[in-house]
Short mmCIF file of C-alpha atoms in Angstrom, two decimals:
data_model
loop_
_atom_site.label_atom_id
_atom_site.label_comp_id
_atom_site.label_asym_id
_atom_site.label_seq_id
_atom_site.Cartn_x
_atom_site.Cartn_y
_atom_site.Cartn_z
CA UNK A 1 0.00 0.00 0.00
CA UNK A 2 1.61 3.60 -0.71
CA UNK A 3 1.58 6.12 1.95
CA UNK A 4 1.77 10.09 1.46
CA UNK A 5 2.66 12.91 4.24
CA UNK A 6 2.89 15.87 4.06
CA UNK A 7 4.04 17.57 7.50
CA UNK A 8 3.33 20.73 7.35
CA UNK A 9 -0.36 21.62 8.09
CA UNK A 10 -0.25 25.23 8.38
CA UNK A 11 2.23 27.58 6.16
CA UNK A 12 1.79 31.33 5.89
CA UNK A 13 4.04 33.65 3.32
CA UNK A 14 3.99 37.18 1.82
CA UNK A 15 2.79 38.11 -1.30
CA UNK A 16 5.14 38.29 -3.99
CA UNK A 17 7.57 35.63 -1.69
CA UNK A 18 8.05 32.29 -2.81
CA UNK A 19 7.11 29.24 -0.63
CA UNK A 20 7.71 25.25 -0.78
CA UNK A 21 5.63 22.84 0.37
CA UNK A 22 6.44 19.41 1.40
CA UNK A 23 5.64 15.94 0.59
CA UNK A 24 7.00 12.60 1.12
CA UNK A 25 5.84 9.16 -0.14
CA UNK A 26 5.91 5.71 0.79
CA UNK A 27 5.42 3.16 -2.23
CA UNK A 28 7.21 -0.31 -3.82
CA UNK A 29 5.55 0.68 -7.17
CA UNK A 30 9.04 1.40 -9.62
CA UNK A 31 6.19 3.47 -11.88
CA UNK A 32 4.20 5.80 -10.83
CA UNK A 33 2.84 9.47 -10.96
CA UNK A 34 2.62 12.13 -8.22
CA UNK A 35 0.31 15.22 -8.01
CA UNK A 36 -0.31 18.42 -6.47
CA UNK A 37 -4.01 19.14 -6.26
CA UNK A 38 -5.22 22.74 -4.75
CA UNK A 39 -8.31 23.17 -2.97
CA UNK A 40 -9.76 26.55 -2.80
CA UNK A 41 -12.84 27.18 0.26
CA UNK A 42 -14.64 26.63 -2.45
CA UNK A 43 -14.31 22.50 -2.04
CA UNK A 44 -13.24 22.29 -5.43
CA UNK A 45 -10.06 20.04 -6.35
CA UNK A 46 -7.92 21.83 -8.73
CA UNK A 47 -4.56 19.89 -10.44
CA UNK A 48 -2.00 22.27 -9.53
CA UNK A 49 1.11 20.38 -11.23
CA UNK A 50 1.80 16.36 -12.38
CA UNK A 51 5.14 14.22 -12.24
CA UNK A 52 5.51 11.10 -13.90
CA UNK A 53 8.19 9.15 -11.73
CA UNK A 54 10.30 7.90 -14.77
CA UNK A 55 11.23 11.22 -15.40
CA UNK A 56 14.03 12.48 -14.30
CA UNK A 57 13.02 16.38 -15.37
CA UNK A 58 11.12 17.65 -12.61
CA UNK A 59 7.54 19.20 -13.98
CA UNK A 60 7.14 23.48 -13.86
CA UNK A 61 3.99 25.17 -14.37
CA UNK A 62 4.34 28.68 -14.86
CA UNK A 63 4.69 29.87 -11.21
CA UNK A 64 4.61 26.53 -10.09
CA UNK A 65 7.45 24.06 -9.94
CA UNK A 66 8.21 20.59 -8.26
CA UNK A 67 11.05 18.97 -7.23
CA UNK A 68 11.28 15.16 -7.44
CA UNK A 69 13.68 13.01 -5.62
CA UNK A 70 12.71 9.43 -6.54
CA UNK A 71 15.31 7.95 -4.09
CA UNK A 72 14.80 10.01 -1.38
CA UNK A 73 10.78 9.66 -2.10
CA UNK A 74 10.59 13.60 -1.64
CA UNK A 75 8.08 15.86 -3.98
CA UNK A 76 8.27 19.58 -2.92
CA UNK A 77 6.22 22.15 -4.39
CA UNK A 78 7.15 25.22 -5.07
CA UNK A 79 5.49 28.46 -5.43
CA UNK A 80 7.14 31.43 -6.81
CA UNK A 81 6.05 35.01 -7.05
CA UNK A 82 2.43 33.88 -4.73
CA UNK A 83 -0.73 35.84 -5.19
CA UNK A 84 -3.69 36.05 -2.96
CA UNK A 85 -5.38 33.53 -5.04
CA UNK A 86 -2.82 31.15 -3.86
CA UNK A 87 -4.34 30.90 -0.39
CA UNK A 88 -5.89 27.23 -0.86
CA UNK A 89 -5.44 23.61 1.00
CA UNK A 90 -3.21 22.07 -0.89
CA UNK A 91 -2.30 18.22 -1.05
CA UNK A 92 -0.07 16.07 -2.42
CA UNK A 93 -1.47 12.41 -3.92
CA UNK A 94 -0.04 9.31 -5.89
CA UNK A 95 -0.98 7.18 -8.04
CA UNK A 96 0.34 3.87 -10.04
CA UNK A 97 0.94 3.91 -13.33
CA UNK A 98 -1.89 2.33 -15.33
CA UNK A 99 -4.47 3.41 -16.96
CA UNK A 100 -6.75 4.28 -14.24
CA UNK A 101 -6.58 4.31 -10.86
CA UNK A 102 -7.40 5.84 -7.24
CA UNK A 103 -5.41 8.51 -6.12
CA UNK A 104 -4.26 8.62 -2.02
CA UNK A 105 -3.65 11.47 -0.88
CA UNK A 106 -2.09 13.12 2.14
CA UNK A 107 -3.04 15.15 4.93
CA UNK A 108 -2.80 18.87 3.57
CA UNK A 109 -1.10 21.80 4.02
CA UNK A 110 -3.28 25.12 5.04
CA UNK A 111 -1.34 27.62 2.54
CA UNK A 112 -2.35 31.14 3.38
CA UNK A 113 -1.06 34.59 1.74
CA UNK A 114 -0.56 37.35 3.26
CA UNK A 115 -1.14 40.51 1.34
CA UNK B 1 -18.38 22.12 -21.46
CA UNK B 2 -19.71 20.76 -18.27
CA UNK B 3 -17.96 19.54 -15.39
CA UNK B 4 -18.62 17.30 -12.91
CA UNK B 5 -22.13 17.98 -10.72
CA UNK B 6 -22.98 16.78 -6.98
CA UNK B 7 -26.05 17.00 -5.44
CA UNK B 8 -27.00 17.78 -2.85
CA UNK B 9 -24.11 20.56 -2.16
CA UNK B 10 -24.64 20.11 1.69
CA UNK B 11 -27.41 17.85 3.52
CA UNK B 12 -28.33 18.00 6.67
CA UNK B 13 -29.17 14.35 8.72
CA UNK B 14 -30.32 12.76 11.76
CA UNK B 15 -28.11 9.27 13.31
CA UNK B 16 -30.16 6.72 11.78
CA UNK B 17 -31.09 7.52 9.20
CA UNK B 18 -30.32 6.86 5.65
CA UNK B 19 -28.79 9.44 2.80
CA UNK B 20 -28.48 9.14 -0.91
CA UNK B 21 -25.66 11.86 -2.78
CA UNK B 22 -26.04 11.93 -6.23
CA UNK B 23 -22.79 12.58 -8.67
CA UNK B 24 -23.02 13.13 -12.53
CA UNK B 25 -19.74 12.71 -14.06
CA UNK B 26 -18.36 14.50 -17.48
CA UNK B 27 -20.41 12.77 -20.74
CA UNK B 28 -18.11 9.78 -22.10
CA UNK B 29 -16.08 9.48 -18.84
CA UNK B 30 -16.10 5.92 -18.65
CA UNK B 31 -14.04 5.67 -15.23
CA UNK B 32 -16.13 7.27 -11.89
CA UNK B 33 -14.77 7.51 -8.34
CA UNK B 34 -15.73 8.72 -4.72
CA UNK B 35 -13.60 10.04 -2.44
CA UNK B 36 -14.54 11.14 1.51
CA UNK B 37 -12.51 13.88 2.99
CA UNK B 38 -13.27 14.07 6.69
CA UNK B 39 -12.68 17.61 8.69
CA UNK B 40 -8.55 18.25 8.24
CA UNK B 41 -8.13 15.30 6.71
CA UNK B 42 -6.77 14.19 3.17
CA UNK B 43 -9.52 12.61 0.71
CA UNK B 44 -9.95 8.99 1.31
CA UNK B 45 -10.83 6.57 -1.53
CA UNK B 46 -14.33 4.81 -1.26
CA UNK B 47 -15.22 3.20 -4.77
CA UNK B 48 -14.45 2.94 -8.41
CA UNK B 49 -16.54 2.26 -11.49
CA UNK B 50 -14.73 1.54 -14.81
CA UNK B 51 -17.19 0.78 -17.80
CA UNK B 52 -18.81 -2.51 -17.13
CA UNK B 53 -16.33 -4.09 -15.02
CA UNK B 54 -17.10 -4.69 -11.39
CA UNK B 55 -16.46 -2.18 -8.92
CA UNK B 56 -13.38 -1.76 -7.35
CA UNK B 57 -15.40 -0.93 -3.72
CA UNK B 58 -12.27 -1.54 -1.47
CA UNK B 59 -12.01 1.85 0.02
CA UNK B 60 -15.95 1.34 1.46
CA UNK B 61 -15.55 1.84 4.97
CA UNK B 62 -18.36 -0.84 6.67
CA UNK B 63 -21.40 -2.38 4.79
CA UNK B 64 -23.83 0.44 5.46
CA UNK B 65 -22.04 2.39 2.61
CA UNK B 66 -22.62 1.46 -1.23
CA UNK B 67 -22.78 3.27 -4.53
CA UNK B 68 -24.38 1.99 -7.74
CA UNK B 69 -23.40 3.50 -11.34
CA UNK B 70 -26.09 3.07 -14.21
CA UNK B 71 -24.37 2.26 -17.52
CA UNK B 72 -21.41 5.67 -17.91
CA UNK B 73 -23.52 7.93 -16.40
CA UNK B 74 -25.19 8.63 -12.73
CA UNK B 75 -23.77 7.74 -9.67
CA UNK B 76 -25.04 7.55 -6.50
CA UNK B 77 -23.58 6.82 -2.94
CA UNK B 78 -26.01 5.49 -0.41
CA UNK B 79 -25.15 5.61 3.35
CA UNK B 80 -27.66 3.84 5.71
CA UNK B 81 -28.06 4.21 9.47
CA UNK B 82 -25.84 7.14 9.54
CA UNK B 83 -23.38 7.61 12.41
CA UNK B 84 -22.17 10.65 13.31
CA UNK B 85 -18.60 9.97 12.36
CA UNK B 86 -19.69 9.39 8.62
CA UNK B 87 -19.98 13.49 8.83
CA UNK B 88 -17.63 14.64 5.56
CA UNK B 89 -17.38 15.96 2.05
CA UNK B 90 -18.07 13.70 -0.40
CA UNK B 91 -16.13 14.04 -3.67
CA UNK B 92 -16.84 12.08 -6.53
CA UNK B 93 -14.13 12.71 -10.13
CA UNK B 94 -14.58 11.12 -13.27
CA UNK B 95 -11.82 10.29 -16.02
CA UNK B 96 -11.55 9.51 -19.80
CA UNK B 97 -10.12 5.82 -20.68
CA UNK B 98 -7.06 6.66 -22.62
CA UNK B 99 -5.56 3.15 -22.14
CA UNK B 100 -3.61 1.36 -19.30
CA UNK B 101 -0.24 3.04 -20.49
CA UNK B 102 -1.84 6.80 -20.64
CA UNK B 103 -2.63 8.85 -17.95
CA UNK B 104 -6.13 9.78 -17.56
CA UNK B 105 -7.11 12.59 -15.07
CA UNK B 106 -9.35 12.56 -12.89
CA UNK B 107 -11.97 15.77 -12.69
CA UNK B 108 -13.52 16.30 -9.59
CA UNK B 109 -17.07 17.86 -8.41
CA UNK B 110 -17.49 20.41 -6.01
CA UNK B 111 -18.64 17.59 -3.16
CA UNK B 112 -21.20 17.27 -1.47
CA UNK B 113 -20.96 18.33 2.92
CA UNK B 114 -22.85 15.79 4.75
CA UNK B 115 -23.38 16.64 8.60
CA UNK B 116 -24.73 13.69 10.48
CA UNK B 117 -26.24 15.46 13.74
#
């Protein structure tokens, strides 16, 4: 069974700053693909950023940027340049590689910023 | 187009009794699944319909909690003598079937807040 944690429930930055969130994973799956979902107040689960494990190039979008140490079983995220709109739960999740399949997630980090 | 809908967005119960939450995933999303994220807590996998295959139900936490899917389209989760620890949001995402060597994402409703009083 895979495991994610994330240790970090509460993180608070300034706007404009750049923040990194942190995950670690527990799996025996060699393939496999890790996400960072956002989740506004609004309940809504937004895919923030996706990693496919056999890469060694770790994923950026725009602002937002990961980075993947597949021995170490680390996958930070990192936010540069945050904006109010930023402020969100945001959690990290797994999931094999096949065609489809659940996701577990972990426990969430609180991000809030502060204007 | 249109994403995925939940209804209700928050219901209301007494212990004991029994609730039905409706999900309608994205048209030709052939994959459905429903997730409960308890208060502070990470979302938790409950069940997973792919298609006709049987469902994959072994995230359901005890036997009062089951979900039926007609054909690729409604779903609905059905939780009966509710306790008041079953209080949560109840997500339900839906993917496209790309293949087992494609990634398919999964799109997720707005949940649905049960409070079990």
């Amino acid at each position: 069974a895979q495991t994610v944690t994330q240790s970090q429930p509460e993180m608070s930055v300034q706007e404009a700053e750049t923040v990194t969130l942190s995950c670690t994973y527990d799996t025996s799956e060699n393939n496999y693909y890790l996400f960072w979902y956002k989740q506004p107040p609004s309940r809504q689960m937004i895919l923030v950023i996706r990693q496919e494990a056999y890469k060694q190039q770790n994923a950026t979008e725009n602002r937002f940027s990961v980075n993947f140490q597949k021995a170490a079983k680390s996958f930070s995220l990192k936010i540069s340049d945050s904006q109010l709109g930023d402020t969100a739960m945001y959690f990290c999740a797994f999931m094999k590689h096949v065609g489809n399949e659940k996701l577990t997630f972990g426990t969430g980090t609180r991000l809030t910023i502060i204007p | 187009g249109a994403g995925v809908s939940q209804s209700p967005s928050n219901k209301v119960t007494e212990k004991g009794k029994d609730v039905e939450l409706r999900c309608d995933p994205i048209s030709g999303h052939t994959a459905l699944y429903w997730y409960r994220q308890r208060l502070g807590q990470g979302l938790e996998f409950l069940i997973y319909f792919q298609g006709n295959s049987a469902p994959d139900k072994s995230g359901l936490p005890s036997d009062r909690f089951s979900a039926e899917r007609t054909g690729e389209s409604v779903s609905t989760l059905t939780i009966q003598r509710t306790q008041q620890e079953d209080s949560a949001v109840y997500l339900c995402a839906s993917s496209f079937d790309y293949g087992q060597e494609v990634y398919n994402e999964q799109f997720f409703g707005p949940g649905t807040r049960l409070t079990v009083l």
